[in-house]
Amino acid sequence: MGQVSLQGIRKNYAEVSVIKGIDLEVQDGEFMVFVGPSGCGKSTLLRMIAGLESISGGELRIDGVRANELRPADRGAAMVFQSYALYPHMTVAENMGFALKMAGVPKQQRAAQVGRAAEVLHIVELLARYPKELSGGQRQRVAIGRAIVRKPAVFLFDEPLSNLDAALRVSMRTELSRLHKELATTMIYVTHDQVEALTLGNRIAVFNQGHIEQLGAPMDLYHRPANEFVANFIGMPNINLIDRPDSASAAHLALWEALQGSATVQRIGLRPEHLHLAGQGIPALVVLAEHLGDSSILHLQVEGVNGLLKAKVVAGQCITGQMVCIAPDASRVLRYDVDGRLMESGGNS
Amino acid sequence: MKLLNRQTEQLSSWAAYLLVGTGALLMLAPFYFMFVFATHSRTEIFSLPPPLFIGDDFLANLEILTSRMPFWRNLGWSLYVAIASTALTLLFCSMGGYAFAMFQFRFKNMLFALVMATMLLPSFMNMIPTFMIMDMLGWIDQPRALYIPGAASAFGIFLMRQSVAATIPKDLIEAARMDGCGEFSIYLRIVLPLLRPALGTLGLITFIASWNNFIGPLIVMRTPEMYTLPLALRSLQSPVNTEWGALMTGSAIATLPLVVLFVLSSRQLISGLTTGAVK
Ligand SMILES: Nc1ncnc2c1ncn2[C@@H]1O[C@H](COP(=O)(O)OP(=O)(O)OP(=O)(O)O)[C@@H](O)[C@H]1O
Ligand SMILES: [Mg+2]
């Protein structure tokens, strides 16, 4: 069990509104990711679910029970902190068993549960150590172990991997995925790393300034971002956003034509991998070619278009300073209206 | 050239050792003579040259000491007051410091400023008010008049607040709250253990201050049976007939608990406990 339901959740600090009415249903067993730029309020919302931050308005239900006023420990949620927050004066085993101890679980049962969690996380041999005797990755595992031991209805993660180095982050990511499959427990995971969001989440909520811009499955978000904010936020390198031409630039007009922009379309989004090199088409200058090994990112200047366009192409096709011709894949075009909202397929009619 | 450099370097380090060594000797000499004189009679002490080594009048001195005052009783009161005031100070200052460091409440900054402001008052300004208050409470001649007034010292609260802020991350408190701790058990199970080095320091300072306190008992203690050691030993001194041997014996005995305490606690004071709390 682990259903979390948010209805009109709000948070104000004095006059400032930080969370502006969130409606969200997290299903039992789901891996929900909160992603968004820094300061958008994702940590705050997570902490409100945990009970570490009071709720200014709206209703939080966990497994159907109103939880607004429940003590953190009574909500059935366990949290993994970015800083790990291990108790330095306790061994790994004591750290992991602390919540059970506070709940009055007898010592033997406690040891058994800690042992089982340690096995799942491959940290059995660390149980007698103190946190200061562990590496960053090991501390991370212990922190997760401490959460697992409690058998919570919901796991809450606040950027748990951001203190690890790149390689460890990747391996912990797969580990977390495995753990989620094994435990089949609801997880709510805060990150500002879109790769983590896309790889881990069943569903992703993209936050911006205290509200949800879009909620959906990772590939939906990638292929059909509901608005320009999401389009811009998800995807690496960023999506190309091309303005409706107001100049008389032939290249810009030709590009707009090729993208099948119509009268009501204000801006068009095109993923870099959908912008191809072509024998003939719109002329562009390669301002910078970044070679990544299997592919190259081209930064292209098209006359009349604001900013640089990015194209992801097969590696080694061109060099910096070269003139090339480009052709967009018109079937993958995303059309946005004056308010920056995605226009349903009829944008080009 | 290089050799010369090394030689002058060595020379200067020897000079430093010599200087520090002489200083240490000068500091230790009075203590040495206190212990030596504690085992000699008054006449021996004032002979020329004075005795440099342990003598055999210790028991005689002790007898003079115990006949002139209820020495063991005074020692007992000293211990009792020092332990009580240390325990109370550690309790109240750690709670106060923790609250000031971690909680948000109304008038917090104003209250803290007020606590700090009490440190600005010169201690002699307190003498007469202290006596009047203790008299009003009927606490004259009672040990509690010594350990209650200082139980929540401003300095202690300040020290504890600083160490809480420096050694206990907020995440740790929140983790404990998630793990089911109430506010008091957070204090007891998380804050106190992590504050151990700071508590050791404050405890030591408080114990020594209470042990050496002379003015306090002078204000509130009237009958010699209730004196603490500094006051009791002072009563041995008079313009004409001071028993120096006995006085040194009493002083030597009075120093011993501090020496023991220091040896026991020095390791604790240095150890840092929080390494590895958060990355
Ligand atoms: N105690 C507070 N008082 C006032 N404003 C606060 C307080 N705590 C957070 N905020 C504000 O709330 C907003 C959301 O903060 P939050 O920590 O949730 O951001 P975040 O999305 O987690 O960002 P990051 O990715 O940097 O961690 C921020 O603009 C922050 O300034
Ligand atoms: Mg955050």
XYZ file of C-alpha atoms and ligand atoms in Angstrom:
660
model
C 0.000 0.000 0.000
C 1.276 3.419 -0.788
C -1.116 5.744 -2.455
C -0.398 9.417 -2.125
C -3.007 11.919 -3.085
C -2.433 15.656 -3.169
C -5.421 17.942 -3.531
C -4.838 21.645 -3.954
C -1.693 21.531 -1.838
C -0.278 24.983 -1.143
C 2.635 26.363 0.832
C 3.239 29.938 1.844
C 6.182 31.369 3.671
C 4.753 34.535 5.160
C 3.630 36.453 2.051
C 5.487 34.325 -0.460
C 3.637 31.508 -2.146
C 6.074 28.690 -2.875
C 3.702 25.853 -3.802
C 0.679 27.060 -5.673
C -1.980 24.391 -5.594
C -0.746 20.944 -6.569
C -3.177 18.198 -7.571
C -1.509 14.866 -7.987
C -2.360 11.208 -7.547
C 0.594 8.919 -6.990
C -0.453 5.330 -7.557
C 0.532 2.453 -5.326
C 3.892 1.071 -6.406
C 4.574 3.898 -8.788
C 7.964 5.549 -9.258
C 7.082 9.227 -9.409
C 9.758 11.764 -10.197
C 9.565 15.455 -9.401
C 11.859 17.374 -11.670
C 12.342 21.063 -12.259
C 14.813 23.905 -12.100
C 16.359 25.016 -8.829
C 13.993 26.802 -6.482
C 10.812 25.537 -8.139
C 9.614 23.996 -4.884
C 10.078 20.277 -5.441
C 11.980 19.742 -2.198
C 9.411 21.759 -0.324
C 6.590 19.611 -1.663
C 8.445 16.413 -0.808
C 9.080 17.669 2.702
C 5.404 18.521 3.051
C 4.547 14.939 2.150
C 7.133 13.761 4.680
C 5.697 15.987 7.383
C 8.829 18.048 7.861
C 7.111 21.125 6.506
C 3.618 22.220 7.423
C 0.912 22.331 4.764
C -0.629 25.778 4.274
C -3.611 24.640 2.272
C -5.176 21.665 0.539
C -5.305 18.060 1.594
C -2.715 15.318 1.679
C -3.978 11.757 1.820
C -1.792 8.726 2.235
C -3.629 5.471 1.576
C -6.897 7.349 1.787
C -6.228 8.796 5.228
C -5.880 12.520 5.705
C -2.250 13.056 6.697
C -1.977 16.848 6.964
C -1.769 16.755 10.739
C -0.030 13.401 11.218
C 3.416 13.274 12.774
C 6.160 12.426 10.249
C 6.712 8.984 11.722
C 3.008 8.151 11.522
C 2.664 8.827 7.819
C 4.298 5.609 6.728
C 6.863 7.497 4.692
C 10.634 7.116 4.869
C 12.962 9.729 3.529
C 16.443 9.531 2.066
C 18.229 12.836 2.428
C 20.657 14.359 -0.013
C 23.201 14.623 2.801
C 22.379 11.036 3.903
C 21.894 12.336 7.458
C 23.312 9.227 9.109
C 23.669 9.403 12.872
C 27.434 9.698 13.358
C 27.448 8.188 16.827
C 25.693 5.013 15.786
C 26.973 2.072 13.793
C 25.441 1.221 10.449
C 23.286 -1.426 12.105
C 22.129 1.003 14.782
C 21.412 3.647 12.169
C 19.274 1.240 10.196
C 17.496 -0.107 13.238
C 16.861 3.226 14.918
C 13.335 3.754 13.615
C 12.363 0.242 14.676
C 13.861 0.858 18.091
C 11.805 4.009 18.438
C 8.739 2.036 17.408
C 9.438 -0.458 20.185
C 10.332 -3.442 18.009
C 12.167 -6.085 20.062
C 15.897 -6.343 19.588
C 16.002 -9.716 17.847
C 13.352 -8.854 15.325
C 15.145 -5.591 14.712
C 18.413 -7.342 13.984
C 16.682 -9.711 11.601
C 15.038 -6.891 9.661
C 18.255 -4.895 9.506
C 20.070 -7.996 8.283
C 17.560 -8.568 5.514
C 17.750 -4.961 4.316
C 21.541 -5.111 4.444
C 21.476 -8.152 2.198
C 19.278 -6.439 -0.348
C 21.745 -3.560 -0.477
C 24.924 -5.654 -0.241
C 26.151 -3.893 2.898
C 26.174 -6.795 5.336
C 29.899 -6.454 5.949
C 29.487 -2.776 6.864
C 26.972 -3.255 9.658
C 29.443 -2.790 12.501
C 31.091 0.313 11.077
C 30.460 3.939 11.853
C 29.377 6.357 9.121
C 32.738 8.103 9.142
C 34.343 4.828 8.104
C 32.284 4.587 4.920
C 32.739 5.942 1.423
C 30.138 8.241 -0.091
C 28.517 5.439 -2.060
C 28.378 3.195 0.986
C 26.808 5.949 3.067
C 24.227 6.331 0.358
C 23.384 2.649 0.569
C 23.097 2.826 4.326
C 20.785 5.802 4.035
C 18.591 3.840 1.653
C 18.846 0.839 3.935
C 17.638 2.895 6.863
C 14.574 3.767 4.832
C 13.941 0.203 3.666
C 14.087 -1.304 7.138
C 10.980 0.570 8.174
C 8.960 -1.056 5.400
C 7.360 2.281 4.555
C 4.355 2.753 2.321
C 6.198 5.485 0.463
C 9.864 6.232 -0.103
C 10.808 9.858 -0.423
C 14.117 10.731 -2.051
C 15.499 14.246 -2.196
C 18.283 14.302 -4.777
C 19.882 11.223 -3.241
C 22.565 10.834 -5.888
C 23.757 14.380 -6.286
C 26.692 13.960 -3.898
C 28.114 10.998 -5.781
C 30.586 11.099 -8.620
C 29.357 10.505 -12.153
C 30.200 6.808 -12.418
C 28.709 5.959 -9.037
C 25.616 7.950 -9.868
C 24.989 5.806 -12.921
C 25.411 2.551 -11.010
C 23.258 3.724 -8.097
C 20.619 4.728 -10.598
C 20.323 1.208 -11.953
C 20.447 -0.054 -8.400
C 17.505 2.142 -7.463
C 15.584 0.866 -10.462
C 16.250 -2.710 -9.390
C 15.264 -1.871 -5.830
C 11.998 -0.405 -6.981
C 11.185 -3.531 -8.935
C 12.129 -5.724 -6.001
C 10.225 -3.813 -3.340
C 7.344 -2.662 -5.530
C 6.838 0.222 -3.134
C 5.747 3.704 -4.062
C 8.682 6.028 -4.528
C 8.687 9.763 -4.905
C 11.979 11.017 -6.163
C 13.139 14.609 -6.430
C 15.891 15.517 -8.841
C 16.947 18.278 -11.138
C 18.744 15.799 -13.346
C 16.581 14.972 -16.318
C 18.523 11.831 -17.149
C 17.648 10.460 -13.713
C 14.073 11.552 -14.224
C 13.721 9.937 -17.639
C 15.431 6.679 -16.698
C 13.875 6.111 -13.286
C 10.354 7.438 -13.445
C 7.141 5.662 -14.308
C 5.743 9.133 -14.435
C 7.400 12.508 -14.198
C 5.996 15.734 -12.847
C 7.785 18.744 -14.283
C 7.692 21.613 -11.805
C 8.074 25.286 -12.457
C 7.633 28.040 -9.902
C 5.460 26.054 -7.568
C 3.130 24.370 -10.003
C 3.211 21.324 -12.263
C 3.791 22.160 -15.906
C 3.215 18.644 -17.138
C 2.646 15.223 -15.710
C 3.268 12.160 -17.806
C 5.321 9.151 -18.773
C 8.965 9.926 -19.624
C 8.596 9.365 -23.363
C 5.381 11.393 -23.518
C 7.212 14.252 -21.944
C 10.016 13.904 -24.398
C 7.960 13.507 -27.532
C 4.936 15.601 -26.675
C 5.968 18.321 -24.247
C 2.769 20.179 -23.421
C 4.384 23.572 -23.430
C 7.579 25.350 -24.261
C 8.858 25.182 -20.685
C 8.722 21.395 -20.637
C 10.044 21.171 -24.186
C 12.990 23.261 -23.193
C 13.581 21.542 -19.862
C 13.501 17.939 -21.041
C 16.073 16.797 -23.560
C 19.819 17.051 -23.845
C 20.914 18.999 -25.805
C 17.965 21.371 -25.533
C 15.208 21.416 -28.062
C 15.349 24.003 -30.868
C 12.645 26.612 -30.532
C 12.207 28.525 -33.753
C 10.189 31.758 -33.790
C 7.686 32.659 -36.436
C 9.642 34.705 -38.987
C 9.044 38.441 -38.878
C 12.029 39.396 -40.958
C 12.273 39.000 -44.661
C 15.070 36.500 -44.351
C 14.724 33.924 -47.080
C 16.438 31.211 -45.044
C 14.186 31.742 -42.036
C 11.096 31.714 -44.245
C 12.259 28.574 -45.992
C 12.867 26.879 -42.664
C 9.414 27.881 -41.426
C 7.973 26.534 -44.640
C 9.806 23.256 -44.209
C 8.539 23.023 -40.635
C 5.002 23.566 -41.929
C 4.299 26.501 -39.641
C 0.853 27.967 -40.114
C -0.788 31.261 -39.252
C -1.704 30.404 -35.660
C 1.652 28.839 -34.810
C 3.884 31.139 -32.797
C 6.907 28.963 -32.265
C 8.065 25.574 -33.407
C 10.028 23.051 -31.391
C 12.301 20.530 -33.040
C 14.569 18.069 -31.251
C 18.207 18.239 -32.400
C 18.062 14.650 -33.622
C 15.248 15.622 -35.987
C 17.294 18.226 -37.769
C 19.261 16.517 -40.505
C 21.990 17.413 -42.925
C 20.784 17.289 -46.491
C 22.125 17.608 -50.021
C 19.924 20.613 -50.535
C 17.752 22.661 -48.231
C 18.207 25.578 -45.893
C 21.748 26.925 -45.785
C 23.394 27.089 -42.378
C 26.803 27.888 -40.981
C 28.395 25.397 -38.569
C 29.483 27.739 -35.767
C 30.667 24.875 -33.603
C 30.844 21.131 -34.108
C 31.108 19.081 -30.909
C 32.177 15.527 -31.607
C 30.927 13.084 -29.008
C 32.289 9.945 -30.589
C 29.164 8.269 -31.888
C 27.508 11.531 -32.826
C 28.221 15.203 -33.245
C 26.313 18.181 -31.967
C 26.308 20.949 -34.531
C 25.583 24.509 -33.501
C 24.152 26.105 -36.597
C 23.471 29.640 -37.586
C 20.617 30.192 -39.994
C 20.261 33.673 -41.349
C 17.421 35.547 -39.657
C 16.864 32.987 -36.915
C 17.538 34.130 -33.338
C 20.171 32.098 -31.559
C 21.822 28.924 -32.754
C 20.070 25.757 -33.840
C 21.382 22.440 -32.642
C 21.517 19.312 -34.744
C 22.551 15.883 -33.569
C 24.057 14.040 -36.503
C 26.219 11.031 -37.199
C 29.754 11.828 -36.159
C 32.418 13.232 -38.401
C 30.284 14.699 -41.163
C 31.413 18.274 -40.922
C 33.730 20.652 -39.190
C 33.481 24.037 -37.544
C 33.150 26.892 -40.022
C 31.645 24.824 -42.823
C 28.480 25.795 -44.730
C 25.912 23.015 -44.831
C 22.319 22.478 -45.878
C 19.794 21.318 -43.333
C 16.366 19.750 -43.539
C 13.983 19.241 -40.618
C 11.934 16.098 -40.144
C 8.542 17.730 -40.505
C 6.702 14.799 -38.935
C 8.431 15.365 -35.598
C 7.648 19.047 -35.367
C 6.033 20.451 -32.192
C 3.895 23.522 -32.717
C 3.241 26.027 -29.949
C 0.687 28.830 -29.831
C 0.993 32.389 -28.562
C 0.794 31.186 -24.922
C 3.501 28.617 -25.441
C 1.051 25.708 -25.344
C 1.324 22.681 -27.583
C -1.226 22.843 -30.434
C -2.966 19.563 -31.074
C -1.766 18.076 -34.343
C -3.970 20.479 -36.335
C -1.342 23.186 -36.121
C -0.427 22.929 -39.733
C -3.903 22.836 -41.211
C 75.061 27.278 2.871
C 72.310 24.731 3.225
C 74.094 23.123 6.131
C 74.382 26.464 7.840
C 70.687 26.992 7.397
C 69.890 23.717 8.998
C 72.180 24.483 11.883
C 70.593 27.841 12.619
C 67.208 26.192 12.301
C 68.182 23.603 14.873
C 69.625 26.255 17.115
C 66.471 28.318 17.053
C 64.304 25.304 17.767
C 66.517 24.495 20.751
C 66.139 28.063 21.933
C 62.370 27.736 21.635
C 62.410 24.537 23.662
C 64.537 26.204 26.304
C 62.164 29.128 26.552
C 59.064 26.963 26.761
C 60.779 24.621 29.210
C 61.737 27.452 31.527
C 58.187 28.765 31.359
C 56.795 25.342 32.201
C 59.171 25.030 35.168
C 58.165 28.443 36.450
C 54.504 27.456 36.193
C 54.999 24.111 37.869
C 57.252 25.294 40.704
C 54.459 26.605 42.976
C 52.592 23.324 42.597
C 55.703 21.361 43.387
C 56.368 23.389 46.503
C 52.751 23.107 47.551
C 53.052 19.327 47.540
C 56.461 19.434 49.237
C 55.403 21.894 51.935
C 52.318 19.800 52.594
C 54.664 17.264 54.165
C 56.633 19.649 56.340
C 55.936 21.510 59.561
C 55.683 25.255 59.736
C 59.167 25.663 61.192
C 60.753 23.491 58.502
C 59.054 25.488 55.775
C 60.545 28.713 57.027
C 64.043 27.351 57.580
C 66.845 28.344 55.248
C 67.249 26.836 52.755
C 63.606 25.736 52.453
C 62.918 22.016 52.046
C 63.100 20.844 48.456
C 61.922 17.267 48.891
C 59.081 15.341 50.434
C 59.182 15.310 54.250
C 57.336 13.200 56.839
C 54.952 15.595 58.553
C 51.995 14.951 56.279
C 49.877 13.172 58.887
C 50.736 15.751 61.529
C 49.635 18.505 59.162
C 46.452 16.632 58.391
C 45.698 16.378 62.058
C 46.156 20.123 62.578
C 43.941 20.661 59.567
C 41.121 18.451 60.765
C 41.272 19.862 64.286
C 40.955 23.424 63.065
C 37.993 22.815 60.766
C 35.602 20.060 59.627
C 37.902 19.471 56.678
C 36.326 16.320 55.232
C 32.913 17.814 55.558
C 34.072 20.918 53.694
C 35.616 18.734 51.031
C 32.329 16.886 50.765
C 30.395 20.103 50.249
C 32.873 21.217 47.624
C 32.394 17.978 45.721
C 28.644 18.044 46.148
C 28.278 21.621 44.947
C 30.693 21.122 42.043
C 28.938 17.971 40.841
C 25.480 19.442 41.238
C 26.341 22.649 39.484
C 28.120 20.809 36.665
C 25.194 18.466 36.137
C 22.618 21.259 36.186
C 24.700 23.512 33.962
C 25.175 20.781 31.374
C 21.463 20.008 31.373
C 20.133 23.550 31.161
C 22.814 24.953 28.875
C 22.564 22.110 26.374
C 18.783 22.395 26.282
C 18.931 26.165 26.005
C 21.682 26.126 23.411
C 19.871 23.495 21.364
C 16.674 25.509 21.451
C 18.409 28.710 20.412
C 20.262 26.942 17.619
C 17.511 24.786 16.123
C 14.065 26.099 16.943
C 12.173 29.018 15.542
C 10.116 30.877 18.103
C 8.898 34.352 18.751
C 11.343 36.871 20.239
C 14.138 34.328 19.778
C 16.779 36.853 18.809
C 15.687 39.270 21.497
C 15.800 36.561 24.149
C 19.207 35.434 23.035
C 20.509 38.998 23.130
C 19.126 39.285 26.644
C 20.926 36.134 27.737
C 24.151 37.382 26.203
C 23.709 40.779 27.830
C 23.889 39.209 31.276
C 27.521 38.417 30.536
C 28.241 42.130 30.396
C 27.398 42.655 34.060
C 30.575 42.664 36.191
C 30.296 39.843 38.705
C 30.826 42.077 41.739
C 27.640 43.926 40.793
C 25.789 40.701 41.561
C 27.170 40.219 45.031
C 24.717 42.210 47.066
C 21.625 41.327 45.006
C 22.617 37.656 45.195
C 22.831 37.838 48.953
C 19.487 39.630 49.195
C 17.727 37.147 46.946
C 19.195 34.127 48.717
C 18.271 35.635 52.038
C 14.732 36.234 50.811
C 14.462 32.632 49.654
C 15.822 31.408 52.978
C 18.716 29.700 51.186
C 21.507 31.162 53.299
C 23.793 28.373 54.477
C 22.310 25.972 51.926
C 24.377 24.451 49.096
C 21.604 25.095 46.585
C 22.352 28.788 46.944
C 25.627 27.939 45.209
C 24.523 25.691 42.368
C 21.066 26.959 41.421
C 21.819 30.599 40.516
C 24.493 29.668 37.985
C 22.740 26.625 36.569
C 21.826 28.233 33.256
C 24.895 30.306 32.605
C 24.911 32.653 29.659
C 28.359 31.522 28.641
C 27.283 27.874 28.726
C 24.213 28.544 26.625
C 26.312 30.455 24.141
C 28.902 27.692 23.942
C 26.229 25.032 23.464
C 24.405 27.046 20.830
C 27.624 27.436 18.883
C 28.464 23.753 19.048
C 24.973 22.677 18.080
C 25.121 24.997 15.087
C 28.569 23.735 14.150
C 28.197 20.003 14.718
C 24.557 19.046 14.234
C 23.131 19.382 10.733
C 19.423 20.091 10.491
C 18.957 16.994 8.339
C 19.978 14.832 11.263
C 17.242 16.265 13.440
C 14.725 15.786 10.655
C 15.866 12.233 10.042
C 15.302 11.512 13.714
C 11.860 13.074 13.500
C 11.057 10.827 10.523
C 12.356 7.869 12.519
C 9.767 8.552 15.191
C 11.593 10.618 17.775
C 9.699 13.202 19.792
C 11.401 16.465 20.577
C 12.791 15.270 23.875
C 14.087 12.008 22.524
C 15.796 13.872 19.675
C 17.553 15.888 22.342
C 18.406 12.832 24.376
C 19.384 10.378 21.655
C 20.838 12.578 18.961
C 21.813 15.982 20.303
C 23.392 14.983 23.613
C 25.628 12.221 22.240
C 26.867 14.488 19.471
C 27.536 17.309 21.901
C 29.779 15.144 24.060
C 33.030 16.963 23.297
C 31.414 20.331 23.951
C 29.708 19.025 27.075
C 33.064 17.755 28.280
C 34.603 21.172 27.853
C 31.747 22.994 29.518
C 31.614 20.413 32.291
C 35.282 20.818 33.017
C 35.073 24.600 33.033
C 32.031 24.543 35.285
C 33.495 22.022 37.691
C 36.728 23.958 38.050
C 34.917 27.257 38.475
C 32.694 25.811 41.176
C 35.597 24.052 42.844
C 37.614 27.244 43.030
C 34.691 29.517 43.805
C 35.538 31.673 46.770
C 33.262 34.708 46.515
C 30.071 32.676 46.117
C 30.325 30.704 49.361
C 31.662 33.803 51.096
C 28.372 35.548 50.322
C 25.896 32.801 51.175
C 27.617 30.485 53.674
C 27.727 31.491 57.321
C 28.570 28.505 59.467
C 31.993 26.840 59.051
C 30.290 23.433 58.756
C 28.775 24.589 55.481
C 31.936 26.102 53.992
C 33.393 24.783 50.784
C 37.138 24.187 50.668
C 38.414 27.550 49.389
C 36.531 29.341 52.138
C 37.475 26.829 54.807
C 41.160 26.897 53.913
C 41.136 30.661 53.935
C 40.038 30.544 57.554
C 43.381 28.965 58.438
C 45.141 32.151 57.506
C 45.438 34.854 60.044
C 47.918 37.729 60.459
C 49.794 36.078 63.300
C 49.363 32.374 63.554
C 48.950 30.734 60.147
C 49.544 26.973 60.022
C 51.319 26.987 56.660
C 52.029 23.281 56.655
C 48.399 22.406 57.283
C 47.268 24.998 54.764
C 49.511 23.448 52.111
C 48.220 19.976 52.981
C 44.640 21.153 52.544
C 45.467 22.916 49.291
C 47.256 19.866 47.950
C 44.319 17.627 48.725
C 42.016 20.193 47.177
C 44.002 20.154 43.935
C 43.938 16.410 43.486
C 40.355 16.032 42.192
C 41.058 18.571 39.463
C 44.195 16.761 38.382
C 42.348 13.465 38.198
C 39.474 15.071 36.329
C 41.782 16.620 33.824
C 43.651 13.422 33.121
C 40.383 11.559 32.648
C 38.779 14.099 30.363
C 41.604 15.362 28.182
C 41.127 12.634 25.579
C 37.377 13.162 25.436
C 37.879 16.869 24.939
C 39.905 16.464 21.801
C 37.976 13.731 20.020
C 35.727 14.973 17.247
C 32.573 12.936 17.054
C 30.721 14.303 14.114
C 33.080 13.475 11.294
C 31.090 11.542 8.734
C 27.664 12.797 9.681
C 27.007 14.309 6.322
C 29.133 14.333 3.294
N 12.046 28.747 5.052
C 11.777 29.383 3.890
N 11.345 30.658 3.902
C 11.070 31.296 2.746
N 11.213 30.767 1.536
C 11.647 29.507 1.459
C 11.962 28.745 2.623
N 12.372 27.518 2.225
C 12.322 27.531 0.885
N 11.894 28.707 0.407
C 11.695 29.065 -1.000
O 10.895 28.092 -1.582
C 11.276 27.871 -2.918
C 11.367 26.403 -3.189
O 12.425 25.860 -2.477
P 12.846 24.343 -2.655
O 13.924 24.043 -1.689
O 11.633 23.505 -2.571
O 13.430 24.327 -4.115
P 13.927 23.093 -4.953
O 13.008 22.950 -6.088
O 14.122 21.917 -4.085
O 15.325 23.617 -5.489
P 16.732 22.873 -5.547
O 16.750 22.086 -6.805
O 17.694 24.003 -5.604
O 16.868 22.045 -4.322
C 12.569 28.621 -3.131
O 12.306 29.732 -3.941
C 12.998 29.038 -1.763
O 13.577 30.305 -1.799
Mg 15.808 20.820 -3.285
